[in-house]
Short mmCIF file of C-alpha atoms in Angstrom, two decimals:
data_model
loop_
_atom_site.label_atom_id
_atom_site.label_comp_id
_atom_site.label_asym_id
_atom_site.label_seq_id
_atom_site.Cartn_x
_atom_site.Cartn_y
_atom_site.Cartn_z
CA MET A 1 -125.55 135.36 -65.41
CA THR A 2 -128.63 133.19 -64.99
CA SER A 3 -130.06 132.64 -68.45
CA ALA A 4 -133.79 132.78 -69.00
CA GLY A 5 -133.37 129.73 -71.19
CA ASN A 6 -132.61 127.57 -68.16
CA PRO A 7 -135.46 125.51 -66.74
CA PRO A 8 -137.05 126.95 -63.58
CA SER A 9 -135.42 125.73 -60.39
CA GLU A 10 -137.02 123.14 -58.14
CA TYR A 11 -137.54 125.91 -55.58
CA ALA A 12 -139.43 128.08 -58.04
CA ARG A 13 -141.61 125.14 -59.13
CA ARG A 14 -142.31 124.25 -55.51
CA GLY A 15 -143.13 127.85 -54.50
CA LEU A 16 -143.78 128.84 -50.90
CA ASP A 17 -145.33 126.80 -48.12
CA ASP A 18 -147.59 128.12 -45.39
CA LEU A 19 -144.73 128.84 -42.94
CA GLN A 20 -142.75 130.75 -45.55
CA LEU A 21 -145.81 132.74 -46.53
CA GLY A 22 -146.38 133.48 -42.85
CA HIS A 23 -142.89 134.94 -42.52
CA LEU A 24 -143.40 137.11 -45.61
CA ARG A 25 -146.67 138.37 -44.17
CA HIS A 26 -144.90 139.27 -40.93
CA PHE A 27 -142.31 141.28 -42.88
CA ASP A 28 -145.18 143.00 -44.67
CA ASN A 29 -146.95 143.74 -41.38
CA LEU A 30 -143.79 145.30 -39.90
CA SER A 31 -143.15 147.32 -43.04
CA LEU A 32 -146.67 148.75 -42.91
CA ARG A 33 -146.32 150.19 -39.41
CA LEU A 34 -146.38 153.93 -39.07
CA ASP A 35 -143.10 155.82 -38.89
CA ASN A 36 -141.33 155.22 -35.61
CA ASP A 37 -143.66 152.42 -34.59
CA TRP A 38 -141.11 149.72 -33.78
CA SER A 39 -143.53 147.34 -32.08
CA LEU A 40 -142.15 143.78 -31.86
CA MET A 41 -138.71 145.02 -33.04
CA GLN A 42 -137.44 146.41 -29.74
CA GLY A 43 -134.77 144.29 -28.08
CA LYS A 44 -132.76 144.37 -24.86
CA GLY A 45 -130.15 146.83 -26.04
CA PHE A 46 -130.46 150.56 -25.58
CA GLY A 47 -129.55 153.17 -28.15
CA GLN A 48 -129.49 150.94 -31.26
CA ASP A 49 -125.85 150.00 -30.79
CA ASP A 50 -126.23 146.22 -30.49
CA PHE A 51 -126.62 143.46 -33.07
CA GLY A 52 -130.38 143.47 -32.79
CA GLY A 53 -130.69 147.12 -33.85
CA TYR A 54 -133.40 148.19 -36.25
CA ARG A 55 -130.87 148.61 -39.07
CA PHE A 56 -129.92 144.94 -38.90
CA GLN A 57 -133.52 143.77 -38.76
CA LEU A 58 -134.48 145.95 -41.70
CA ALA A 59 -131.43 145.00 -43.75
CA TYR A 60 -131.85 141.26 -43.31
CA MET A 61 -135.56 141.47 -44.05
CA THR A 62 -134.47 143.00 -47.35
CA TYR A 63 -131.88 140.28 -47.95
CA ALA A 64 -134.44 137.56 -47.15
CA LEU A 65 -136.94 139.13 -49.52
CA ALA A 66 -134.30 139.35 -52.25
CA LEU A 67 -133.38 135.68 -51.82
CA THR A 68 -137.02 134.64 -51.89
CA HIS A 69 -137.69 136.64 -55.03
CA GLN A 70 -134.61 135.37 -56.85
CA HIS A 71 -134.97 131.72 -55.96
CA ARG A 72 -138.59 130.98 -55.07
CA LEU A 73 -140.87 133.56 -56.73
CA PRO A 74 -138.71 134.85 -59.59
CA ASN A 75 -141.59 136.18 -61.68
CA ALA A 76 -143.46 138.07 -58.98
CA PRO A 77 -141.63 141.38 -58.43
CA GLY A 78 -144.98 142.92 -57.52
CA VAL A 79 -145.03 140.86 -54.33
CA PHE A 80 -141.68 142.19 -53.11
CA ARG A 81 -141.14 145.67 -54.47
CA PRO A 82 -143.59 147.57 -52.22
CA MET A 83 -142.16 145.88 -49.12
CA LEU A 84 -138.56 146.65 -50.03
CA GLU A 85 -139.42 150.29 -50.62
CA ARG A 86 -141.22 150.65 -47.30
CA ILE A 87 -138.33 148.95 -45.48
CA MET A 88 -135.85 151.31 -47.14
CA GLN A 89 -137.94 154.28 -46.06
CA LYS A 90 -137.68 153.06 -42.46
CA MET A 91 -133.94 152.49 -42.84
CA LEU A 92 -133.49 156.22 -43.45
CA LEU A 93 -135.42 157.32 -40.35
CA PRO A 94 -133.31 159.07 -37.68
CA GLU A 95 -134.26 156.51 -35.01
CA VAL A 96 -132.29 153.95 -37.05
CA TRP A 97 -129.06 155.91 -37.62
CA SER A 98 -128.83 158.65 -34.96
CA TYR A 99 -127.00 156.27 -32.59
CA TRP A 100 -123.93 157.25 -34.61
CA HIS A 101 -123.44 160.63 -32.93
CA ASP A 102 -122.85 158.70 -29.67
CA VAL A 103 -120.82 155.80 -31.06
CA SER A 104 -118.59 158.12 -33.09
CA ARG A 105 -117.29 159.72 -29.89
CA GLY A 106 -115.28 156.58 -29.09
CA GLY A 107 -114.42 155.54 -25.56
CA SER A 108 -115.00 151.80 -25.92
CA VAL A 109 -112.47 149.08 -25.12
CA TYR A 110 -111.35 149.22 -28.73
CA ASN A 111 -110.78 152.95 -29.09
CA ALA A 112 -110.68 154.63 -25.67
CA HIS A 113 -106.90 155.05 -26.06
CA LEU A 114 -107.58 157.45 -28.93
CA GLY A 115 -109.00 159.92 -26.42
CA PRO A 116 -112.32 161.74 -26.74
CA LEU A 117 -113.36 162.02 -30.36
CA SER A 118 -115.66 164.66 -31.76
CA GLU A 119 -119.20 163.46 -32.32
CA LYS A 120 -120.30 162.99 -35.90
CA TRP A 121 -123.83 163.14 -37.23
CA ASP A 122 -123.47 162.11 -40.86
CA PRO A 123 -123.99 158.33 -40.46
CA VAL A 124 -122.12 157.33 -43.60
CA ALA A 125 -119.35 159.92 -43.99
CA GLN A 126 -116.70 158.09 -41.94
CA ASP A 127 -116.64 154.57 -40.47
CA ASN A 128 -120.05 153.12 -39.46
CA ILE A 129 -119.97 150.49 -42.19
CA MET A 130 -122.49 148.69 -39.97
CA TYR A 131 -125.05 151.15 -41.33
CA SER A 132 -123.67 152.58 -44.58
CA ALA A 133 -123.07 149.22 -46.29
CA TYR A 134 -126.63 148.13 -45.60
CA VAL A 135 -128.12 151.28 -47.12
CA GLN A 136 -125.79 150.82 -50.12
CA SER A 137 -126.56 147.13 -50.65
CA MET A 138 -130.31 147.52 -50.01
CA ALA A 139 -130.58 150.30 -52.60
CA LEU A 140 -128.61 148.31 -55.15
CA LEU A 141 -130.60 145.13 -54.46
CA HIS A 142 -133.71 147.13 -55.31
CA HIS A 143 -132.12 148.41 -58.52
CA TYR A 144 -130.96 144.94 -59.54
CA LEU A 145 -134.19 143.08 -58.69
CA PHE A 146 -136.60 145.55 -60.26
CA ARG A 147 -134.51 147.39 -62.87
CA ASP A 148 -135.56 150.56 -61.07
CA ASP A 149 -133.06 153.39 -60.62
CA ARG A 150 -135.06 155.40 -58.07
CA TYR A 151 -132.26 155.26 -55.50
CA ALA A 152 -129.74 156.36 -58.12
CA GLN A 153 -131.50 159.73 -58.36
CA SER A 154 -129.91 162.72 -56.67
CA GLU A 155 -130.69 162.86 -52.92
CA ALA A 156 -132.68 159.62 -53.12
CA LEU A 157 -130.95 158.38 -49.97
CA SER A 158 -131.35 161.35 -47.65
CA MET A 159 -131.03 161.10 -43.89
CA GLU A 160 -132.52 164.06 -42.04
CA HIS A 161 -133.14 164.91 -38.41
CA TRP A 162 -134.37 168.09 -36.77
CA SER A 163 -135.42 168.82 -33.20
CA PHE A 164 -137.13 171.94 -31.95
CA PHE A 165 -134.94 171.62 -28.82
CA TRP A 166 -131.99 172.52 -31.00
CA GLY A 167 -133.69 174.84 -33.45
CA GLY A 168 -131.79 176.05 -36.47
CA GLU A 169 -131.34 173.99 -39.59
CA SER A 170 -131.98 170.27 -39.71
CA ARG A 171 -129.12 167.84 -39.95
CA ARG A 172 -129.48 166.51 -43.47
CA PHE A 173 -127.13 164.26 -45.39
CA ASP A 174 -127.86 163.58 -49.04
CA TYR A 175 -126.62 160.58 -50.97
CA ASP A 176 -127.75 158.25 -53.71
CA GLU A 177 -126.75 154.67 -54.45
CA ASN A 178 -123.91 155.73 -56.75
CA SER A 179 -122.40 158.40 -54.50
CA LEU A 180 -122.69 156.11 -51.50
CA ASN A 181 -121.13 153.19 -53.37
CA GLU A 182 -118.27 155.42 -54.48
CA HIS A 183 -117.79 156.82 -50.99
CA ILE A 184 -117.57 153.37 -49.38
CA TYR A 185 -115.21 152.16 -52.07
CA TRP A 186 -112.72 154.97 -51.46
CA GLN A 187 -112.90 154.40 -47.72
CA MET A 188 -111.99 150.78 -48.43
CA VAL A 189 -109.08 151.86 -50.62
CA SER A 190 -107.77 154.40 -48.12
CA ASN A 191 -107.77 151.71 -45.42
CA GLY A 192 -105.58 149.43 -47.51
CA TYR A 193 -108.57 147.18 -48.29
CA ILE A 194 -108.75 145.65 -44.80
CA GLY A 195 -112.24 147.10 -44.67
CA VAL A 196 -114.14 150.08 -43.32
CA ALA A 197 -114.52 150.44 -39.56
CA CYS A 198 -117.82 149.91 -37.78
CA GLU A 199 -116.94 152.06 -34.81
CA PRO A 200 -113.74 154.11 -34.63
CA ASN A 201 -110.67 151.88 -34.98
CA CYS A 202 -112.63 148.58 -35.29
CA VAL A 203 -112.91 146.76 -38.60
CA PHE A 204 -115.20 143.74 -38.31
CA GLN A 205 -114.97 141.08 -41.02
CA ILE A 206 -118.74 140.65 -40.91
CA CYS A 207 -119.75 144.22 -41.56
CA ASN A 208 -117.67 144.56 -44.70
CA GLN A 209 -119.39 141.68 -46.47
CA PRO A 210 -122.56 143.70 -47.25
CA ALA A 211 -120.37 146.36 -48.86
CA ILE A 212 -118.88 143.70 -51.15
CA LEU A 213 -122.41 142.63 -52.09
CA GLY A 214 -123.15 146.27 -52.87
CA PHE A 215 -120.06 146.56 -55.10
CA ARG A 216 -121.07 143.41 -56.96
CA LEU A 217 -124.63 144.63 -57.54
CA HIS A 218 -123.34 148.00 -58.72
CA ASP A 219 -121.19 146.14 -61.26
CA VAL A 220 -124.18 144.05 -62.37
CA VAL A 221 -126.38 147.11 -62.80
CA ASN A 222 -123.83 149.52 -64.26
CA GLY A 223 -121.03 147.34 -65.58
CA GLY A 224 -117.48 147.24 -64.28
CA SER A 225 -115.46 144.92 -62.08
CA ARG A 226 -115.05 146.80 -58.83
CA ALA A 227 -116.22 143.85 -56.72
CA GLN A 228 -113.59 141.64 -58.29
CA GLU A 229 -110.91 144.21 -57.47
CA VAL A 230 -112.10 144.70 -53.89
CA VAL A 231 -112.31 140.98 -53.19
CA ARG A 232 -108.81 140.40 -54.56
CA GLU A 233 -107.26 143.20 -52.53
CA TYR A 234 -109.35 142.39 -49.44
CA GLU A 235 -108.03 138.84 -49.57
CA ASN A 236 -104.46 140.12 -49.88
CA ALA A 237 -104.92 142.51 -46.96
CA TRP A 238 -106.31 139.79 -44.70
CA ALA A 239 -103.75 137.18 -45.72
CA SER A 240 -101.29 138.57 -43.20
CA LEU A 241 -103.94 139.13 -40.51
CA GLY A 242 -105.51 135.70 -40.70
CA ARG A 243 -109.08 134.97 -41.58
CA LEU A 244 -109.30 132.37 -38.81
CA GLY A 245 -107.90 132.23 -35.30
CA GLU A 246 -105.82 129.41 -33.86
CA ASN A 247 -109.02 127.68 -32.72
CA GLY A 248 -110.27 127.48 -36.32
CA HIS A 249 -113.04 130.04 -35.85
CA TYR A 250 -113.37 133.36 -37.64
CA ASN A 251 -111.43 136.25 -36.19
CA THR A 252 -113.84 138.93 -35.08
CA LEU A 253 -112.13 142.23 -35.90
CA VAL A 254 -108.87 144.05 -36.41
CA ALA A 255 -107.85 147.35 -34.81
CA THR A 256 -107.10 149.90 -37.49
CA ASP A 257 -104.17 151.56 -35.75
CA SER A 258 -102.28 148.59 -34.26
CA ARG A 259 -103.41 145.89 -36.71
CA LYS A 260 -104.14 143.77 -33.64
CA VAL A 261 -106.55 140.95 -34.48
CA PHE A 262 -109.23 139.97 -31.97
CA GLU A 263 -110.01 136.26 -32.09
CA ASN A 264 -113.32 134.63 -31.35
CA ALA A 265 -111.85 133.03 -28.26
CA LEU A 266 -115.25 132.40 -26.65
CA ILE A 267 -116.52 130.72 -29.83
CA MET A 268 -119.51 133.03 -29.94
CA PRO A 269 -121.92 131.57 -32.51
CA TRP A 270 -122.84 134.89 -34.11
CA VAL A 271 -119.25 135.51 -35.22
CA ASP A 272 -118.91 132.30 -37.24
CA ALA A 273 -122.50 132.07 -38.38
CA TRP A 274 -122.92 135.69 -39.52
CA ASN A 275 -119.51 135.67 -41.21
CA GLY A 276 -120.06 132.32 -42.88
CA THR A 277 -123.52 133.24 -44.13
CA LEU A 278 -122.33 136.42 -45.83
CA MET A 279 -118.80 135.49 -46.93
CA ASN A 280 -120.15 132.44 -48.75
CA MET A 281 -121.33 134.74 -51.51
CA TRP A 282 -117.79 135.34 -52.83
CA ASN A 283 -115.61 132.85 -50.89
CA ARG A 284 -117.69 129.69 -51.13
CA ASP A 285 -115.00 126.99 -51.08
CA PHE A 286 -113.28 128.47 -48.01
CA VAL A 287 -116.51 128.85 -46.06
CA HIS A 288 -117.75 125.35 -46.89
CA GLU A 289 -114.36 123.85 -46.00
CA HIS A 290 -114.40 125.17 -42.44
CA TYR A 291 -118.13 124.96 -41.74
CA PRO A 292 -118.24 121.35 -40.41
CA SER A 293 -115.64 121.84 -37.67
CA GLN A 294 -116.88 125.31 -36.74
CA ILE A 295 -120.53 124.41 -36.31
CA ARG A 296 -119.63 121.24 -34.42
CA ASP A 297 -118.38 123.46 -31.58
CA ILE A 298 -121.64 125.40 -31.51
CA LEU A 299 -124.44 122.84 -31.73
CA VAL A 300 -126.10 121.12 -28.78
CA PRO A 301 -128.09 117.95 -29.56
CA GLY A 302 -131.63 117.75 -28.23
CA GLU A 303 -134.39 115.18 -28.19
CA HIS A 304 -136.34 113.86 -31.16
CA GLY A 305 -134.33 115.63 -33.83
CA ALA A 306 -134.06 119.02 -32.19
CA LEU A 307 -130.80 120.96 -32.17
CA SER A 308 -129.84 123.95 -30.08
CA ILE A 309 -126.68 126.02 -29.62
CA ARG A 310 -124.26 127.17 -26.97
CA PRO A 311 -125.17 130.88 -26.87
CA THR A 312 -122.75 133.68 -26.17
CA PRO A 313 -122.23 133.72 -22.40
CA PRO A 314 -123.15 136.85 -20.42
CA ARG A 315 -120.38 139.35 -20.94
CA GLN A 316 -118.94 142.16 -18.90
CA LEU A 317 -116.90 144.98 -20.36
CA MET A 318 -115.35 147.88 -18.45
CA GLY A 319 -117.12 146.73 -15.29
CA GLN A 320 -120.57 146.72 -16.88
CA THR A 321 -122.82 143.83 -17.88
CA LEU A 322 -123.76 144.03 -21.53
CA LYS A 323 -127.46 144.05 -22.36
CA TYR A 324 -127.16 142.81 -25.86
CA ASP A 325 -129.05 140.90 -28.53
CA TRP A 326 -126.49 138.72 -30.28
CA GLY A 327 -128.76 136.80 -32.64
CA ASP A 328 -126.81 133.58 -31.98
CA PHE A 329 -129.63 131.12 -32.66
CA GLY A 330 -130.94 132.98 -35.68
CA TRP A 331 -127.56 133.41 -37.32
CA THR A 332 -126.77 129.73 -36.84
CA ALA A 333 -130.00 128.80 -38.63
CA ALA A 334 -129.30 131.28 -41.43
CA TRP A 335 -125.78 129.87 -41.80
CA ALA A 336 -127.07 126.27 -42.01
CA SER A 337 -129.52 127.35 -44.72
CA GLU A 338 -126.77 128.98 -46.79
CA MET A 339 -124.55 125.89 -46.38
CA GLY A 340 -127.36 123.61 -47.53
CA ASP A 341 -127.10 121.70 -44.24
CA ALA A 342 -130.69 120.51 -44.25
CA ASP A 343 -130.38 118.27 -41.17
CA THR A 344 -128.97 121.04 -38.98
CA LEU A 345 -131.49 123.56 -40.26
CA ALA A 346 -134.35 121.16 -39.61
CA GLY A 347 -133.03 120.45 -36.10
CA LEU A 348 -132.78 124.13 -35.23
CA LEU A 349 -136.23 124.91 -36.58
CA THR A 350 -137.63 121.93 -34.68
CA HIS A 351 -136.16 123.35 -31.48
CA ALA A 352 -137.53 126.81 -32.26
CA ASP A 353 -141.02 125.49 -32.93
CA ARG A 354 -140.96 123.31 -29.82
CA TYR A 355 -139.49 125.67 -27.24
CA MET A 356 -139.55 129.23 -28.60
CA HIS A 357 -143.29 129.83 -28.89
CA PRO A 358 -143.98 130.62 -32.58
CA LEU A 359 -146.90 132.99 -32.91
CA TRP A 360 -149.29 133.77 -35.74
CA ALA A 361 -150.63 137.32 -35.67
CA ASP A 362 -152.44 139.23 -38.44
CA GLY A 363 -151.64 136.38 -40.80
CA GLY A 364 -147.91 136.61 -40.07
CA LEU A 365 -145.54 134.20 -38.32
CA HIS A 366 -142.81 135.20 -35.89
CA TYR A 367 -141.19 134.16 -32.63
CA PRO A 368 -141.86 136.76 -29.91
CA ARG A 369 -139.09 138.20 -27.79
CA ASN A 370 -138.29 136.18 -24.69
CA ASP A 371 -135.52 137.29 -22.31
CA THR A 372 -135.61 134.06 -20.28
CA SER A 373 -132.59 132.04 -21.31
CA VAL A 374 -133.85 128.52 -20.57
CA ASP A 375 -137.00 126.79 -19.41
CA ALA A 376 -137.33 124.60 -16.32
CA ALA A 377 -135.95 121.63 -18.23
CA GLY A 378 -132.90 123.58 -19.40
CA ASN A 379 -134.00 124.05 -23.01
CA LEU A 380 -132.85 127.25 -24.65
CA THR A 381 -135.79 129.66 -24.90
CA LEU A 382 -134.00 132.99 -25.36
CA MET A 383 -135.45 134.86 -28.31
CA ASP A 384 -134.29 138.24 -29.58
CA PRO A 385 -136.24 140.24 -32.18
CA ILE A 386 -133.66 139.89 -34.92
CA THR A 387 -133.96 136.13 -34.64
CA GLY A 388 -137.70 135.98 -34.10
CA ASN A 389 -138.68 138.57 -36.69
CA VAL A 390 -136.02 138.07 -39.31
CA LEU A 391 -133.34 135.38 -39.12
CA LEU A 392 -135.49 132.28 -38.68
CA ALA A 393 -137.58 133.60 -41.55
CA TYR A 394 -134.38 134.16 -43.56
CA ALA A 395 -133.35 130.56 -42.86
CA ARG A 396 -136.71 129.15 -43.98
CA LEU A 397 -136.84 131.29 -47.12
CA ASN A 398 -133.24 130.83 -48.26
CA VAL A 399 -132.01 127.99 -50.49
CA PRO A 400 -128.62 126.22 -50.38
CA ASP A 401 -125.93 128.69 -51.47
CA GLY A 402 -128.71 131.22 -51.93
CA LEU A 403 -126.62 134.33 -51.32
CA HIS A 404 -123.70 132.87 -53.27
CA ARG A 405 -125.94 132.28 -56.28
CA LEU A 406 -127.45 135.73 -56.07
CA TYR A 407 -123.90 137.13 -56.12
CA ALA A 408 -122.42 134.80 -58.76
CA GLU A 409 -125.43 134.05 -60.97
CA PRO A 410 -127.49 137.24 -61.30
CA TRP A 411 -130.42 137.40 -63.68
CA ASP A 412 -129.64 138.34 -67.27
CA ASP A 413 -131.56 140.71 -69.55
CA ALA A 414 -133.80 137.95 -70.87
CA HIS A 415 -135.28 137.35 -67.41
CA PHE A 416 -136.62 140.86 -67.28
CA ARG A 417 -138.41 140.36 -70.64
CA GLU A 418 -140.39 137.38 -69.30
CA PRO A 419 -144.05 137.74 -68.23
CA MET A 420 -144.11 139.00 -64.65
CA VAL A 421 -146.61 139.57 -61.86
CA THR A 422 -145.78 143.26 -61.55
CA GLU A 423 -148.52 144.34 -59.15
CA VAL A 424 -150.56 142.68 -56.45
CA ARG A 425 -153.61 144.47 -55.08
CA GLY A 426 -155.93 143.84 -52.18
CA GLU A 427 -155.59 140.69 -50.12
CA VAL A 428 -153.96 138.54 -52.77
CA ILE A 429 -151.32 136.00 -51.70
CA VAL A 430 -149.01 134.53 -54.35
CA ARG A 431 -147.21 131.27 -53.59
CA VAL A 432 -145.98 130.30 -57.09
CA ALA A 433 -144.74 132.54 -59.91
CA TYR A 434 -142.24 131.24 -62.44
CA PHE A 435 -141.79 131.26 -66.21
CA ASP A 436 -141.06 128.03 -68.07
CA ALA A 437 -139.10 129.10 -71.13
CA GLY A 438 -139.55 125.66 -72.71
CA THR A 439 -143.33 125.98 -72.86
CA LYS A 440 -143.33 129.81 -72.87
CA THR A 441 -145.70 129.74 -69.92
CA LEU A 442 -145.97 131.83 -66.77
CA HIS A 443 -147.33 129.75 -63.88
CA VAL A 444 -149.00 131.52 -60.96
CA GLU A 445 -150.81 130.17 -57.92
CA ALA A 446 -152.69 132.70 -55.83
CA THR A 447 -155.50 133.08 -53.35
CA THR A 448 -157.17 135.83 -51.42
CA ALA A 449 -158.39 136.02 -47.88
CA LYS A 450 -161.35 138.15 -48.85
CA ASP A 451 -163.50 137.79 -51.94
CA ARG A 452 -163.84 141.42 -52.72
CA HIS A 453 -163.43 143.72 -55.66
CA GLY A 454 -159.83 144.76 -56.07
CA SER A 455 -158.13 141.51 -55.03
CA GLN A 456 -156.16 141.01 -58.21
CA PHE A 457 -152.74 140.66 -59.74
CA GLN A 458 -151.34 142.24 -62.88
CA VAL A 459 -149.15 140.52 -65.46
CA SER A 460 -146.83 142.55 -67.70
CA ASN A 461 -144.49 141.71 -70.62
CA LEU A 462 -147.18 139.94 -72.67
CA GLY A 463 -147.90 139.41 -76.35
CA GLU A 464 -151.32 139.94 -77.87
CA THR A 465 -151.71 136.26 -78.71
CA ALA A 466 -151.11 134.95 -75.21
CA VAL A 467 -153.65 132.59 -73.67
CA LEU A 468 -154.83 132.53 -70.06
CA ALA A 469 -155.84 129.22 -68.48
CA ALA A 470 -157.61 129.40 -65.12
CA ASP A 471 -160.11 127.38 -63.13
CA GLY A 472 -160.61 124.87 -65.94
CA GLY A 473 -161.22 127.50 -68.60
CA GLU A 474 -159.05 129.06 -71.27
CA ALA A 475 -159.23 132.33 -73.17
CA SER A 476 -157.12 134.26 -75.61
CA LEU A 477 -156.07 137.69 -74.38
CA SER A 478 -157.62 139.10 -77.56
CA ASP A 479 -161.06 137.72 -76.59
CA ALA A 480 -162.45 140.18 -74.02
CA THR A 481 -165.68 138.22 -73.46
CA ALA A 482 -163.96 134.90 -72.79
CA LEU A 483 -161.44 136.64 -70.56
CA ALA A 484 -164.22 138.26 -68.54
CA ASP A 485 -165.68 134.81 -67.89
CA LEU A 486 -162.37 133.96 -66.22
CA GLY A 487 -162.39 137.18 -64.19
CA ALA A 488 -159.66 138.77 -66.29
CA ARG A 489 -159.18 141.65 -68.73
CA VAL A 490 -156.44 143.41 -70.65
CA VAL A 491 -155.67 147.03 -69.73
CA ASP A 492 -152.98 148.93 -71.59
CA GLY A 493 -151.36 145.70 -72.68
CA ASP A 494 -151.23 144.15 -69.21
CA LEU A 495 -153.41 141.31 -67.96
CA ILE A 496 -155.49 142.00 -64.84
CA VAL A 497 -156.76 138.90 -63.05
CA ASP A 498 -159.36 139.02 -60.27
CA VAL A 499 -158.56 136.39 -57.65
CA ARG A 500 -161.46 134.55 -56.07
CA SER A 501 -161.44 133.31 -52.49
CA GLY A 502 -161.83 129.68 -51.56
CA GLY A 503 -158.49 127.93 -51.78
CA TRP A 504 -155.60 128.25 -54.16
CA HIS A 505 -156.17 129.00 -57.83
CA SER A 506 -153.75 128.07 -60.60
CA TYR A 507 -153.17 130.32 -63.57
CA ALA A 508 -151.12 129.71 -66.68
CA VAL A 509 -150.33 132.47 -69.16
CA ARG A 510 -148.99 130.85 -72.33
CA LEU A 511 -147.29 133.00 -74.96
CA GLN A 512 -148.06 132.11 -78.55
CA THR A 513 -145.66 134.48 -80.22
CA GLY A 514 -142.20 133.39 -81.31
#
């Protein structure tokens, strides 16, 4: 557990820069879109069955937000909580999960020999760990980060779809974070711990890592050691299959029936990078050991510090050309961030900024979709939405071993008793929010784009004798007049601070109680 007595990390003290704030604003903009408005999130693939699907974009937005909150803005849950809840609401929309009734029929190169399978509508009942584990881990991340059990309530994770073309009753599937966690666990057990299949008969290493994160968070929230058990047995199950292929790269998947392992023979970047990013949370030494040789086969040096990659080549399966978003570039950047490989991360981001057309829109930063693979000079320009919306943001917001530390060093009870920015209203932007236990002081830096009534933040977990310092002034929280001069007041024990426009403002809330 991370003790509140530890000094704040260098990342928390440093806060967020303009690019990182731009990525957060883009997440916020996407989360605020109306239901079924997927503008900027639509990729090349049809039917939500590729690696750029909405479920992956939404899930890794959530992971990036969780990492940013834990490592960079630890005392500002009010910045993140509304976004996570809106993203979860989108994750449960039928446009995100209804691909399953097609995929569950089978017929692909990995399961056609099983014959026609009956279509299934419940997207988490059997297989489909590429959706169920994300719902599970997202719900439990919310519970862990905010000490909020809303997704543990009965039917809190309901997936429902009805069409008047069909009539009759809607298709509705009710779960909560506990029932879903339990359901995935027993699927894992019944499969001998090799993992739960994504599509029928196909167990990907990658897609079982989020489930392990979910087990760990459930243990943190509720007690228990299920994650420890699953990791131990998962390791035993894969010991005979082989984590890596003969070429030293991660094996992609194993067929459930034959136990045939499919290697990453083409050295597709997404396989290594996605696997390495996630598996580092519980298997750090192994992932770090193999990272240097694996990434060496992927990177392409460019000019003036830029780095690119060898993307997955165009692929044909069953006589058809795949129209797929692989996320190669984005996953490589995310992997470098998790490994703490600052030079590689900087090189990839340099390439992205130079050749991939970063765009600021509505205060947010992203890299727009571009289906053209290279420019006239041969520089990689291909940009898929999961990279441009999510993964480059994830890479910029993460810290070295960020997911590993979230998994291995969760916050303890004392953290949740510290002063916190629990709500942000209006146009307020927060770039620093950490508590220094040594000086008993909450530090916040904030600004607002518009100087209007209602642009404010709220601080909770305070004592009556706390002191607010802001804009060169200082006032005790018990002195309403002095507080008003600083644009602040106490309401029901919480401190409300009006944020003025015109640059960044620093606030310090110093506790004077023991």
